[in-house]
Backbone as a printed PyTorch tensor [residue, N CA C, xyz], in Angstrom:
tensor([[[ 65.5870, 131.8710,  78.2720],
         [ 64.5150, 131.0920,  78.9060],
         [ 63.2160, 131.8950,  78.8280]],

        [[ 62.1920, 131.2950,  78.2780],
         [ 60.9120, 131.9800,  78.2110],
         [ 60.1290, 131.7100,  79.4860]],

        [[ 59.4190, 132.7180,  79.9190],
         [ 58.6070, 132.5660,  81.1240],
         [ 57.2790, 133.2440,  80.8560]],

        [[ 56.3580, 132.4970,  80.2790],
         [ 55.0780, 133.0850,  79.9000],
         [ 54.0740, 133.0720,  81.0440]],

        [[ 54.3550, 132.2950,  82.0860],
         [ 53.3750, 132.1650,  83.1630],
         [ 53.5490, 133.2280,  84.2430]],

        [[ 54.7380, 133.8100,  84.3570],
         [ 54.9730, 134.8060,  85.3950],
         [ 55.1390, 134.2090,  86.7770]],

        [[ 55.3730, 132.9140,  86.8610],
         [ 55.5740, 132.2910,  88.1800],
         [ 56.8660, 132.7930,  88.8080]],

        [[ 56.7780, 133.1650,  90.0810],
         [ 57.9840, 133.5600,  90.8110],
         [ 58.6250, 132.3280,  91.4370]],

        [[ 59.9510, 132.3830,  91.5500],
         [ 60.6860, 131.3520,  92.2810],
         [ 61.1190, 131.9770,  93.5980]],

        [[ 60.6080, 131.4400,  94.6990],
         [ 60.8950, 131.9910,  96.0180],
         [ 61.6430, 130.9400,  96.8410]],

        [[ 62.3150, 131.3950,  97.8750],
         [ 63.0580, 130.4600,  98.7270],
         [ 63.0500, 130.9730, 100.1520]],

        [[ 62.9590, 130.0480, 101.0900],
         [ 63.0580, 130.4400, 102.4940],
         [ 64.1670, 129.6680, 103.1810]],

        [[ 64.8440, 130.3520, 104.0880],
         [ 65.9080, 129.7120, 104.8570],
         [ 66.1550, 130.5290, 106.1150]],

        [[ 66.5350, 129.8460, 107.1730],
         [ 66.9180, 130.4970, 108.4180],
         [ 68.4360, 130.4920, 108.5320]],

        [[ 68.9710, 131.6240, 109.0040],
         [ 70.4150, 131.7810, 109.0920],
         [ 70.8040, 132.3560, 110.4460]],

        [[ 72.0120, 132.0170, 110.8900],
         [ 72.5950, 132.6610, 112.0630],
         [ 73.2260, 133.9850, 111.6280]],

        [[ 73.6980, 134.7570, 112.5870],
         [ 74.3320, 136.0310, 112.2660],
         [ 75.5480, 135.8600, 111.3710]],

        [[ 76.2420, 134.7240, 111.5010],
         [ 77.4070, 134.4880, 110.6440],
         [ 77.0420, 133.7270, 109.3740]],

        [[ 75.7410, 133.7450, 109.0340],
         [ 75.3150, 133.2790, 107.7210],
         [ 75.2060, 131.7710, 107.5580]],

        [[ 75.1410, 131.0320, 108.6640],
         [ 75.0930, 129.5680, 108.5860],
         [ 73.6520, 129.0710, 108.6050]],

        [[ 73.3900, 128.0030, 107.8330],
         [ 72.0680, 127.3810, 107.8910],
         [ 72.0810, 126.0740, 108.6620]],

        [[ 73.2360, 125.6940, 109.1900],
         [ 73.3130, 124.6660, 110.2330],
         [ 74.5550, 124.9520, 111.0640]],

        [[ 74.6580, 124.2620, 112.1750],
         [ 75.7750, 124.5060, 113.0750],
         [ 76.9820, 123.6450, 112.7520]],

        [[ 78.0390, 123.7450, 113.5710],
         [ 79.2800, 123.0160, 113.3040],
         [ 79.1220, 121.5010, 113.3960]],

        [[ 78.0160, 121.0280, 113.9820],
         [ 77.7940, 119.5930, 114.1020],
         [ 77.2910, 118.9250, 112.8340]],

        [[ 77.0730, 119.7150, 111.7770],
         [ 76.6560, 119.1200, 110.5100],
         [ 75.2140, 119.4330, 110.1570]],

        [[ 74.6810, 118.7380, 109.1270],
         [ 73.3550, 119.0540, 108.5830],
         [ 72.2140, 119.0010, 109.5990]],

        [[ 72.3590, 118.2100, 110.6560],
         [ 71.2890, 118.1030, 111.6410],
         [ 71.4740, 118.9940, 112.8540]],

        [[ 72.4950, 119.8470, 112.8410],
         [ 72.8010, 120.6930, 114.0010],
         [ 72.0450, 122.0160, 113.8970]],

        [[ 70.9050, 122.0770, 114.6020],
         [ 70.0920, 123.2980, 114.6040],
         [ 69.9710, 123.8810, 116.0130]],

        [[ 70.9930, 123.6280, 116.8480],
         [ 70.9430, 124.1010, 118.2360],
         [ 70.7770, 125.6170, 118.3110]],

        [[ 71.4270, 126.3400, 117.4170],
         [ 71.3460, 127.8000, 117.4400],
         [ 69.9920, 128.3090, 116.9710]],

        [[ 69.1980, 127.4440, 116.3230],
         [ 67.9180, 127.8460, 115.7460],
         [ 66.7500, 127.5480, 116.6870]],

        [[ 66.9100, 126.5060, 117.4880],
         [ 65.7960, 125.9700, 118.2810],
         [ 65.0420, 127.0000, 119.1190]],

        [[ 65.7230, 127.9400, 119.7910],
         [ 64.9770, 128.8740, 120.6540],
         [ 64.0350, 129.8080, 119.8910]],

        [[ 64.1910, 129.9070, 118.5810],
         [ 63.5150, 130.9600, 117.8260],
         [ 62.4270, 130.4700, 116.8800]],

        [[ 62.4460, 129.1910, 116.5220],
         [ 61.5840, 128.7380, 115.4210],
         [ 60.0980, 128.7460, 115.7690]],

        [[ 59.7610, 128.7810, 117.0440],
         [ 58.3400, 128.8310, 117.4110],
         [ 57.9260, 130.2110, 117.9290]],

        [[ 58.7620, 131.2210, 117.6790],
         [ 58.3980, 132.5780, 118.1110],
         [ 57.2530, 133.1010, 117.2440]],

        [[ 56.6130, 134.1580, 117.7180],
         [ 55.5140, 134.7640, 116.9600],
         [ 55.9960, 135.2190, 115.5810]],

        [[ 57.1560, 135.8480, 115.5360],
         [ 57.6910, 136.3520, 114.2720],
         [ 57.9910, 135.1910, 113.3190]],

        [[ 58.5760, 134.1310, 113.8380],
         [ 58.9140, 132.9800, 112.9850],
         [ 57.6500, 132.3040, 112.4560]],

        [[ 56.6410, 132.1830, 113.3140],
         [ 55.3940, 131.5460, 112.8600],
         [ 54.6670, 132.4150, 111.8300]],

        [[ 54.6530, 133.7130, 112.0550],
         [ 54.0390, 134.6090, 111.0680],
         [ 54.7910, 134.5410, 109.7450]],

        [[ 56.1100, 134.4640, 109.8250],
         [ 56.9510, 134.3750, 108.6370],
         [ 56.6640, 133.0730, 107.8780]],

        [[ 56.4770, 131.9850, 108.6080],
         [ 56.1950, 130.7010, 107.9740],
         [ 54.8730, 130.7680, 107.2010]],

        [[ 53.8970, 131.4640, 107.7610],
         [ 52.6360, 131.6600, 107.0410],
         [ 52.8610, 132.4240, 105.7390]],

        [[ 53.7300, 133.4160, 105.8100],
         [ 53.9800, 134.2940, 104.6680],
         [ 54.5810, 133.5230, 103.4940]],

        [[ 55.4350, 132.5430, 103.7710],
         [ 56.1900, 131.9010, 102.6910],
         [ 55.3030, 131.0790, 101.7670]],

        [[ 54.2110, 130.5220, 102.2990],
         [ 53.4270, 129.6020, 101.4650],
         [ 52.1290, 130.1990, 100.9330]],

        [[ 51.7450, 131.3900, 101.3680],
         [ 50.4130, 131.8900, 101.0370],
         [ 50.1880, 132.0820,  99.5350]],

        [[ 51.2470, 132.3460,  98.7580],
         [ 51.0650, 132.4860,  97.3120],
         [ 51.7510, 131.3680,  96.5290]],

        [[ 52.2320, 130.3360,  97.2450],
         [ 52.9500, 129.2370,  96.5870],
         [ 52.0080, 128.0760,  96.2790]],

        [[ 52.2060, 127.4770,  95.1110],
         [ 51.4110, 126.3180,  94.7050],
         [ 52.2720, 125.0870,  94.4760]],

        [[ 53.5930, 125.2650,  94.5150],
         [ 54.5270, 124.1530,  94.3490],
         [ 55.6160, 124.2710,  95.4000]],

        [[ 55.9290, 123.1470,  96.0590],
         [ 57.0610, 123.0900,  96.9840],
         [ 58.1820, 122.3230,  96.3060]],

        [[ 59.3390, 122.9470,  96.2160],
         [ 60.5200, 122.3150,  95.6370],
         [ 61.4630, 121.9840,  96.7870]],

        [[ 61.7860, 120.7030,  96.9320],
         [ 62.5090, 120.2250,  98.1070],
         [ 63.6700, 119.3290,  97.7170]],

        [[ 64.7070, 119.3420,  98.5290],
         [ 65.7350, 118.3140,  98.4470],
         [ 65.2580, 117.0760,  99.1920]],

        [[ 65.9040, 115.9570,  98.9430],
         [ 65.4450, 114.6930,  99.5320],
         [ 65.4670, 114.7150, 101.0620]],

        [[ 66.5500, 115.2010, 101.6580],
         [ 66.6530, 115.1790, 103.1250],
         [ 65.5420, 116.0050, 103.7650]],

        [[ 65.3010, 117.2000, 103.2100],
         [ 64.2240, 118.0230, 103.7470],
         [ 62.8660, 117.3800, 103.5410]],

        [[ 62.6690, 116.7880, 102.3650],
         [ 61.3910, 116.1330, 102.0970],
         [ 61.1340, 115.0290, 103.1110]],

        [[ 62.1500, 114.2330, 103.3810],
         [ 61.9800, 113.1360, 104.3500],
         [ 61.6800, 113.6700, 105.7380]],

        [[ 62.3990, 114.7250, 106.1320],
         [ 62.1580, 115.3060, 107.4520],
         [ 60.7920, 115.9580, 107.5520]],

        [[ 60.4430, 116.7560, 106.5420],
         [ 59.1700, 117.4710, 106.5560],
         [ 57.9890, 116.5160, 106.5390]],

        [[ 58.0440, 115.5260, 105.6450],
         [ 56.8950, 114.6330, 105.4960],
         [ 56.8110, 113.6250, 106.6430]],

        [[ 57.8800, 113.5180, 107.4070],
         [ 57.8300, 112.6970, 108.6100],
         [ 57.2280, 113.4450, 109.7860]],

        [[ 57.1800, 114.7760, 109.6940],
         [ 56.7280, 115.5890, 110.8300],
         [ 55.4010, 116.2990, 110.5830]],

        [[ 55.2850, 117.0240, 109.4610],
         [ 54.1760, 117.9550, 109.2810],
         [ 52.7980, 117.3230, 109.0950]],

        [[ 52.6550, 116.1520, 108.4370],
         [ 51.3040, 115.5990, 108.2790],
         [ 50.5670, 115.4030, 109.6090]],

        [[ 51.2840, 115.0290, 110.6680],
         [ 50.6140, 114.8490, 111.9620],
         [ 50.1800, 116.1920, 112.5440]],

        [[ 50.9160, 117.2660, 112.2240],
         [ 50.5340, 118.6020, 112.6930],
         [ 49.2390, 119.0460, 112.0060]],

        [[ 49.0990, 118.6960, 110.7280],
         [ 47.8900, 119.0690, 109.9860],
         [ 46.6410, 118.4740, 110.6230]],

        [[ 46.7920, 117.3180, 111.2670],
         [ 45.6550, 116.6310, 111.8850],
         [ 45.5020, 116.9250, 113.3710]],

        [[ 46.3580, 117.7780, 113.9210],
         [ 46.3730, 118.0310, 115.3610],
         [ 45.5480, 119.2820, 115.6860]],

        [[ 44.3800, 119.0830, 116.2880],
         [ 43.4980, 120.2050, 116.6250],
         [ 44.1240, 121.1750, 117.6220]],

        [[ 45.1200, 120.7060, 118.3920],
         [ 45.7280, 121.5410, 119.4250],
         [ 46.9530, 122.3060, 118.9270]],

        [[ 47.3550, 122.0700, 117.6880],
         [ 48.5260, 122.7640, 117.1430],
         [ 48.1970, 124.2310, 116.8870]],

        [[ 49.2180, 125.0720, 116.9030],
         [ 49.0540, 126.4840, 116.5570],
         [ 48.4150, 126.5640, 115.1680]],

        [[ 47.3910, 127.4060, 114.9880],
         [ 46.7140, 127.4850, 113.6890],
         [ 47.6610, 127.8010, 112.5280]],

        [[ 48.7170, 128.5660, 112.7990],
         [ 49.6760, 128.8780, 111.7340],
         [ 50.4700, 127.6360, 111.3470]],

        [[ 50.8190, 126.8270, 112.3440],
         [ 51.5160, 125.5670, 112.0560],
         [ 50.6110, 124.6280, 111.2670]],

        [[ 49.3420, 124.5680, 111.6690],
         [ 48.3890, 123.7070, 110.9550],
         [ 48.1760, 124.1930, 109.5250]],

        [[ 48.1310, 125.5080, 109.3390],
         [ 47.9570, 126.0580, 108.0010],
         [ 49.0990, 125.6590, 107.0840]],

        [[ 50.3200, 125.8260, 107.5740],
         [ 51.4870, 125.4450, 106.7790],
         [ 51.4910, 123.9410, 106.5240]],

        [[ 51.2120, 123.1580, 107.5580],
         [ 51.2320, 121.7020, 107.4280],
         [ 50.2030, 121.2240, 106.4100]],

        [[ 49.0100, 121.7910, 106.4680],
         [ 47.9500, 121.4140, 105.5250],
         [ 48.3440, 121.7830, 104.1060]],

        [[ 48.9220, 122.9830, 103.9490],
         [ 49.3980, 123.3840, 102.6270],
         [ 50.4370, 122.3970, 102.1060]],

        [[ 51.4200, 122.0540, 102.9510],
         [ 52.5110, 121.1790, 102.5170],
         [ 51.9900, 119.8070, 102.0980]],

        [[ 51.0530, 119.2700, 102.8560],
         [ 50.5010, 117.9500, 102.5390],
         [ 49.7410, 117.9970, 101.2150]],

        [[ 48.9840, 119.0770, 100.9910],
         [ 48.0630, 119.1290,  99.8540],
         [ 48.6570, 119.7090,  98.5710]],

        [[ 49.7730, 120.4360,  98.6740],
         [ 50.3060, 121.1010,  97.4900],
         [ 51.1260, 120.1450,  96.6330]],

        [[ 51.3980, 120.5680,  95.4060],
         [ 52.3110, 119.8180,  94.5310],
         [ 53.7170, 119.9030,  95.1120]],

        [[ 54.3680, 118.7500,  95.2230],
         [ 55.7440, 118.7080,  95.7230],
         [ 56.6490, 118.0930,  94.6570]],

        [[ 57.7820, 118.7420,  94.4310],
         [ 58.7990, 118.2160,  93.5280],
         [ 60.0600, 118.0260,  94.3630]],

        [[ 60.5520, 116.7880,  94.4080],
         [ 61.7120, 116.4580,  95.2300],
         [ 62.8910, 116.1510,  94.3110]],

        [[ 63.9710, 116.8950,  94.4830],
         [ 65.1790, 116.6320,  93.7110],
         [ 66.0030, 115.5850,  94.4490]],

        [[ 66.3000, 114.5000,  93.7630],
         [ 67.0440, 113.4160,  94.3970],
         [ 67.7610, 112.5860,  93.3520]],

        [[ 68.9540, 112.1430,  93.7110],
         [ 69.6850, 111.2190,  92.8510],
         [ 69.5200, 109.7830,  93.3230]],

        [[ 68.8760, 109.6040,  94.4850],
         [ 68.7660, 108.2530,  95.0600],
         [ 67.3410, 107.7200,  95.1080]],

        [[ 66.3550, 108.5950,  95.3190],
         [ 64.9670, 108.1220,  95.3350],
         [ 64.5280, 107.7780,  93.9100]],

        [[ 63.8010, 106.6890,  93.7710],
         [ 63.2780, 106.3490,  92.4410],
         [ 61.7900, 106.6130,  92.3450]],

        [[ 61.0810, 106.5460,  93.4680],
         [ 59.6660, 106.9100,  93.4610],
         [ 59.3230, 107.6410,  94.7460]],

        [[ 58.2950, 108.4500,  94.6770],
         [ 57.9370, 109.3020,  95.8120],
         [ 57.1100, 108.5300,  96.8300]],

        [[ 57.5180, 108.5490,  98.0900],
         [ 56.7320, 107.8930,  99.1380],
         [ 55.6070, 108.7550,  99.6900]],

        [[ 55.3560, 109.9250,  99.0610],
         [ 54.3210, 110.8300,  99.5560],
         [ 53.3460, 111.1600,  98.4430]],

        [[ 52.1260, 111.4910,  98.8370],
         [ 51.1150, 111.8740,  97.8480],
         [ 51.4480, 113.2310,  97.2220]],

        [[ 50.9280, 113.4310,  96.0020],
         [ 51.0970, 114.6960,  95.2760],
         [ 52.5690, 115.0920,  95.1570]],

        [[ 53.4220, 114.0930,  94.9590],
         [ 54.8650, 114.3250,  94.8960],
         [ 55.4610, 113.5870,  93.7080]],

        [[ 56.3780, 114.2760,  93.0310],
         [ 57.1650, 113.5610,  92.0190],
         [ 58.6410, 113.7830,  92.2950]],

        [[ 59.4170, 112.7680,  91.9830],
         [ 60.8600, 112.8100,  92.2000],
         [ 61.5400, 113.0970,  90.8720]],

        [[ 62.4910, 114.0220,  90.8790],
         [ 63.1990, 114.4080,  89.6650],
         [ 64.6980, 114.3390,  89.9320]],

        [[ 65.4210, 113.7110,  89.0210],
         [ 66.8770, 113.6740,  89.1030],
         [ 67.4090, 114.5500,  87.9790]],

        [[ 67.5090, 115.8570,  88.2500],
         [ 67.9470, 116.8270,  87.2450],
         [ 68.4770, 118.0530,  87.9690]],

        [[ 69.2790, 118.8730,  87.2780],
         [ 69.7770, 120.1090,  87.8910],
         [ 68.6170, 121.0380,  88.2870]],

        [[ 68.8020, 121.7370,  89.4100],
         [ 67.7510, 122.6090,  89.9360],
         [ 67.3040, 123.6450,  88.9050]],

        [[ 68.2490, 124.2090,  88.1610],
         [ 67.8930, 125.2540,  87.1860],
         [ 66.9760, 124.6910,  86.1020]],

        [[ 67.2300, 123.4590,  85.6730],
         [ 66.3940, 122.8390,  84.6340],
         [ 64.9890, 122.5740,  85.1630]],

        [[ 64.9030, 122.1130,  86.4000],
         [ 63.6010, 121.8150,  87.0050],
         [ 62.7870, 123.0960,  87.1530]],

        [[ 63.4330, 124.1630,  87.5960],
         [ 62.7490, 125.4500,  87.7540],
         [ 62.2580, 125.9700,  86.4080]],

        [[ 63.0780, 125.8450,  85.3810],
         [ 62.6650, 126.2970,  84.0500],
         [ 61.4220, 125.5480,  83.5840]],

        [[ 61.3790, 124.2500,  83.8410],
         [ 60.2120, 123.4490,  83.4630],
         [ 58.9820, 123.8660,  84.2620]],

        [[ 59.1400, 124.0780,  85.5650],
         [ 58.0100, 124.4680,  86.4070],
         [ 57.4830, 125.8500,  86.0220]],

        [[ 58.3860, 126.7610,  85.6490],
         [ 57.9630, 128.1170,  85.2890],
         [ 57.2020, 128.1560,  83.9660]],

        [[ 57.3820, 127.1250,  83.1510],
         [ 56.7540, 127.1210,  81.8250],
         [ 55.2680, 126.7740,  81.8840]],

        [[ 54.8190, 126.1990,  82.9950],
         [ 53.4150, 125.8090,  83.1140],
         [ 52.8930, 126.1710,  84.4990]],

        [[ 51.5830, 126.1900,  84.6320],
         [ 50.9760, 126.3770,  85.9460],
         [ 50.9720, 127.8300,  86.3930]],

        [[ 50.6120, 128.0140,  87.6560],
         [ 50.5580, 129.3620,  88.2300],
         [ 50.8860, 129.2710,  89.7020]],

        [[ 51.1210, 130.4190,  90.3070],
         [ 51.4920, 130.4630,  91.7220],
         [ 52.9960, 130.3540,  91.8930]],

        [[ 53.4680, 130.7550,  93.0680],
         [ 54.8960, 130.7320,  93.3460],
         [ 55.4190, 129.3070,  93.4650]],

        [[ 56.6820, 129.1590,  93.1030],
         [ 57.4240, 127.9170,  93.3150],
         [ 58.3130, 128.1740,  94.5160]],

        [[ 58.0390, 127.5110,  95.6330],
         [ 58.7600, 127.7590,  96.8820],
         [ 59.8370, 126.7030,  97.0950]],

        [[ 61.0810, 127.1360,  97.1020],
         [ 62.1800, 126.2530,  97.4860],
         [ 62.2090, 126.2740,  99.0090]],

        [[ 61.7600, 125.1830,  99.5990],
         [ 61.3820, 125.1610, 101.0040],
         [ 62.5440, 124.7110, 101.9030]],

        [[ 63.3630, 125.6690, 102.3320],
         [ 64.4580, 125.4320, 103.2850],
         [ 65.5280, 124.4800, 102.7780]],

        [[ 65.5980, 124.2710, 101.4720],
         [ 66.5630, 123.3200, 100.9150],
         [ 67.7470, 124.0740, 100.3180]],

        [[ 68.8030, 124.2320, 101.1320],
         [ 69.9760, 124.9870, 100.6820],
         [ 70.6310, 124.3400,  99.4680]],

        [[ 70.5390, 123.0230,  99.3420],
         [ 71.1620, 122.3300,  98.2120],
         [ 70.5220, 122.7410,  96.8860]],

        [[ 69.3040, 123.2810,  96.9430],
         [ 68.6320, 123.7870,  95.7440],
         [ 68.7790, 125.3070,  95.6560]],

        [[ 68.6790, 125.9830,  96.7980],
         [ 68.7700, 127.4490,  96.8020],
         [ 70.1230, 127.9070,  96.2520]],

        [[ 71.1950, 127.2200,  96.6370],
         [ 72.5340, 127.6630,  96.2280],
         [ 72.7300, 127.6570,  94.7070]],

        [[ 72.3880, 126.5690,  94.0060],
         [ 72.5500, 126.6330,  92.5430],
         [ 71.6070, 127.6320,  91.8760]],

        [[ 70.4340, 127.8680,  92.4810],
         [ 69.5200, 128.8520,  91.9020],
         [ 70.0530, 130.2750,  92.1050]],

        [[ 70.6860, 130.5310,  93.2470],
         [ 71.3520, 131.8250,  93.4440],
         [ 72.4840, 131.9970,  92.4320]],

        [[ 73.2370, 130.9160,  92.2180],
         [ 74.3670, 130.9770,  91.2860],
         [ 73.9020, 131.2590,  89.8630]],

        [[ 72.6960, 130.7810,  89.5330],
         [ 72.1470, 130.9910,  88.1830],
         [ 71.2440, 132.2220,  88.1190]],

        [[ 71.1240, 132.9670,  89.2250],
         [ 70.2630, 134.1460,  89.3210],
         [ 68.8210, 133.8270,  88.9120]],

        [[ 68.2930, 132.7350,  89.4690],
         [ 66.9320, 132.3120,  89.1390],
         [ 65.9360, 132.5270,  90.2800]],

        [[ 66.3810, 133.1060,  91.3940],
         [ 65.4600, 133.3580,  92.5050],
         [ 64.8820, 134.7630,  92.3970]],

        [[ 63.5690, 134.8650,  92.6020],
         [ 62.8740, 136.1480,  92.5450],
         [ 62.6010, 136.7300,  93.9240]],

        [[ 62.5700, 135.8730,  94.9410],
         [ 62.2660, 136.3450,  96.2960],
         [ 62.9820, 135.4680,  97.3110]],

        [[ 63.5230, 136.1010,  98.3410],
         [ 64.1510, 135.3940,  99.4610],
         [ 63.3980, 135.7160, 100.7460]],

        [[ 62.9260, 134.6610, 101.4230],
         [ 62.3570, 134.7970, 102.7610],
         [ 63.4410, 134.3510, 103.7390]],

        [[ 63.9800, 135.2870, 104.5050],
         [ 65.0660, 134.9550, 105.4220],
         [ 64.6640, 135.2160, 106.8640]],

        [[ 64.9830, 134.2680, 107.7320],
         [ 64.9200, 134.4820, 109.1750],
         [ 66.3520, 134.5660, 109.6690]],

        [[ 66.6840, 135.6360, 110.3830],
         [ 68.0220, 135.7820, 110.9440],
         [ 67.9160, 135.6390, 112.4590]],

        [[ 68.6750, 134.6930, 113.0070],
         [ 68.6450, 134.4340, 114.4440],
         [ 69.9060, 135.0130, 115.0890]],

        [[ 69.7700, 135.6400, 116.2810],
         [ 70.8710, 136.4000, 116.8630],
         [ 71.9020, 135.5200, 117.5710]],

        [[ 72.4800, 134.6020, 116.8240],
         [ 73.5320, 133.7410, 117.3580],
         [ 74.6090, 133.5650, 116.3050]],

        [[ 75.8360, 133.4270, 116.7650],
         [ 76.9480, 133.0990, 115.8800],
         [ 77.2460, 131.6240, 116.0720]],

        [[ 77.0780, 130.8510, 115.0090],
         [ 77.2610, 129.4000, 115.1140],
         [ 78.7380, 129.0270, 115.1720]],

        [[ 79.5830, 129.8000, 114.4940],
         [ 81.0120, 129.5330, 114.5420],
         [ 81.4740, 128.4050, 113.6320]],

        [[ 80.5400, 127.8010, 112.9320],
         [ 80.8630, 126.7120, 112.0150],
         [ 79.5850, 126.2520, 111.3600]],

        [[ 79.7130, 125.3870, 110.3590],
         [ 78.5460, 124.9440, 109.6210],
         [ 78.5540, 125.5200, 108.2140]],

        [[ 77.5190, 125.1920, 107.4510],
         [ 77.4660, 125.5920, 106.0470],
         [ 76.8920, 127.0000, 105.8950]],

        [[ 77.4800, 127.7540, 104.9820],
         [ 77.0150, 129.1040, 104.6850],
         [ 76.1510, 129.0950, 103.4360]],

        [[ 75.1620, 129.9800, 103.3950],
         [ 74.3150, 130.0880, 102.2160],
         [ 75.0220, 130.8570, 101.1010]],

        [[ 75.5920, 132.0070, 101.4360],
         [ 76.1580, 132.8900, 100.4180],
         [ 77.6540, 132.6320, 100.2790]],

        [[ 77.9790, 131.7520,  99.3410],
         [ 79.3790, 131.4220,  99.0820],
         [ 80.0130, 132.4740,  98.1850]],

        [[ 81.3330, 132.5690,  98.2270],
         [ 82.0480, 133.4270,  97.2890],
         [ 81.8030, 132.9320,  95.8740]],

        [[ 81.8060, 133.8720,  94.9300],
         [ 81.6670, 133.5010,  93.5340],
         [ 80.2600, 133.6270,  92.9880]],

        [[ 79.2880, 134.0010,  93.8370],
         [ 77.9310, 134.2220,  93.3310],
         [ 77.9120, 135.4460,  92.4300]],

        [[ 76.9930, 135.4900,  91.4460],
         [ 76.8920, 136.7020,  90.6340],
         [ 76.4120, 137.8730,  91.4920]],

        [[ 76.8910, 139.0660,  91.1810],
         [ 76.4470, 140.2560,  91.9010],
         [ 74.9930, 140.5380,  91.5400]],

        [[ 74.1480, 140.6740,  92.5560],
         [ 72.7280, 140.9420,  92.3340],
         [ 72.2490, 141.9700,  93.3450]],

        [[ 71.1510, 142.6530,  93.0120],
         [ 70.5770, 143.6670,  93.9100],
         [ 69.1920, 143.1970,  94.3410]],

        [[ 68.8870, 143.4370,  95.6090],
         [ 67.6240, 142.9820,  96.1890],
         [ 66.9490, 144.1370,  96.9020]],

        [[ 65.6070, 144.1320,  96.9030],
         [ 64.8130, 145.1740,  97.5560],
         [ 64.1240, 144.5760,  98.7740]],

        [[ 64.2820, 145.2080,  99.9230],
         [ 63.6170, 144.7550, 101.1410],
         [ 62.1440, 145.1360, 101.0750]],

        [[ 61.2530, 144.1450, 101.0800],
         [ 59.8200, 144.4350, 100.9540],
         [ 59.0500, 144.1650, 102.2400]],

        [[ 59.6880, 143.5090, 103.2130],
         [ 59.0360, 143.2730, 104.5010],
         [ 60.1040, 142.9850, 105.5410]],

        [[ 59.8630, 143.4740, 106.7580],
         [ 60.7310, 143.0770, 107.8740],
         [ 59.9440, 143.1330, 109.1690]],

        [[ 60.2770, 142.2170, 110.0570],
         [ 59.6470, 142.1860, 111.3720],
         [ 60.6560, 141.6040, 112.3460]],

        [[ 60.8070, 142.2460, 113.4820],
         [ 61.7280, 141.7260, 114.4930],
         [ 60.9430, 141.2480, 115.7040]],

        [[ 61.5210, 140.2820, 116.3860],
         [ 60.8590, 139.6790, 117.5320],
         [ 61.5460, 139.9960, 118.8420]],

        [[ 60.9030, 139.6100, 119.9340],
         [ 61.4020, 139.9210, 121.2710],
         [ 62.7250, 139.2280, 121.5800]],

        [[ 63.0040, 138.1160, 120.8930],
         [ 64.2380, 137.3870, 121.1420],
         [ 65.3930, 137.9000, 120.2830]],

        [[ 65.1240, 138.9010, 119.4450],
         [ 66.1560, 139.4330, 118.5730],
         [ 66.1660, 138.8190, 117.1890]],

        [[ 65.1870, 137.9530, 116.9190],
         [ 65.1010, 137.3460, 115.5880],
         [ 64.4760, 138.3330, 114.6180]],

        [[ 64.8640, 138.2470, 113.3550],
         [ 64.3470, 139.1560, 112.3350],
         [ 63.8760, 138.3460, 111.1350]],

        [[ 62.6370, 138.6250, 110.7020],
         [ 62.1080, 138.0500, 109.4690],
         [ 62.2130, 139.1050, 108.3810]],

        [[ 62.7590, 138.7080, 107.2290],
         [ 62.9270, 139.6540, 106.1320],
         [ 62.4900, 139.0140, 104.8250]],

        [[ 61.9060, 139.8330, 103.9580],
         [ 61.5470, 139.3930, 102.6170],
         [ 62.2730, 140.3050, 101.6340]],

        [[ 63.0810, 139.7060, 100.7720],
         [ 63.8180, 140.4490,  99.7530],
         [ 63.3540, 140.0120,  98.3730]],

        [[ 63.0370, 140.9860,  97.5210],
         [ 62.6880, 140.7000,  96.1360],
         [ 63.8520, 141.0920,  95.2310]],

        [[ 64.1080, 140.2450,  94.2680],
         [ 65.1990, 140.4980,  93.3060],
         [ 64.8470, 141.7220,  92.4780]],

        [[ 65.7570, 142.7040,  92.4530],
         [ 65.5670, 143.9060,  91.6440],
         [ 66.1440, 143.6360,  90.2660]],

        [[ 65.2720, 143.5350,  89.2750],
         [ 65.7290, 143.2040,  87.9120],
         [ 65.5230, 144.3720,  86.9740]]])
């Protein structure tokens, strides 16, 4: 795969101590995450993920949830400035939504693609500039980890054991080495970490 643009593929996800990105109640179970997502560390981390990104790569469920929530935050003068910054970026940036069911995008500056994540990333890396951020979409992050196509991981670790739910790091992934380039811990025990792929 040629990569003449130098675009990085980055991904962000929040995990519990036992490595889950949702709880035992299924994809919408974020009870273990709720106390931490508006902490100072989490908000600073959210700012960090998009500051060098020019494309948001999303799964359909996340796209529907995000675009149902964040546009109103972008217009809310009383919202935390970091939340407004992220919301404004998300509304205005190029969005690519991977979906097998959507036929057209219901949001501006968005295109829908029905193709494997690795193929979409290869196409995005061939043109343009700026980071490609896989925005909290585990359904995309997992195949990119399996194909060793991620250059940076933004992880929030929350100090709870969910005891069930989906794990990010499944058995069978290729062995890879990562360098810790940033870390910050919060008063609630949450930790923000940035790992860059050591190649």
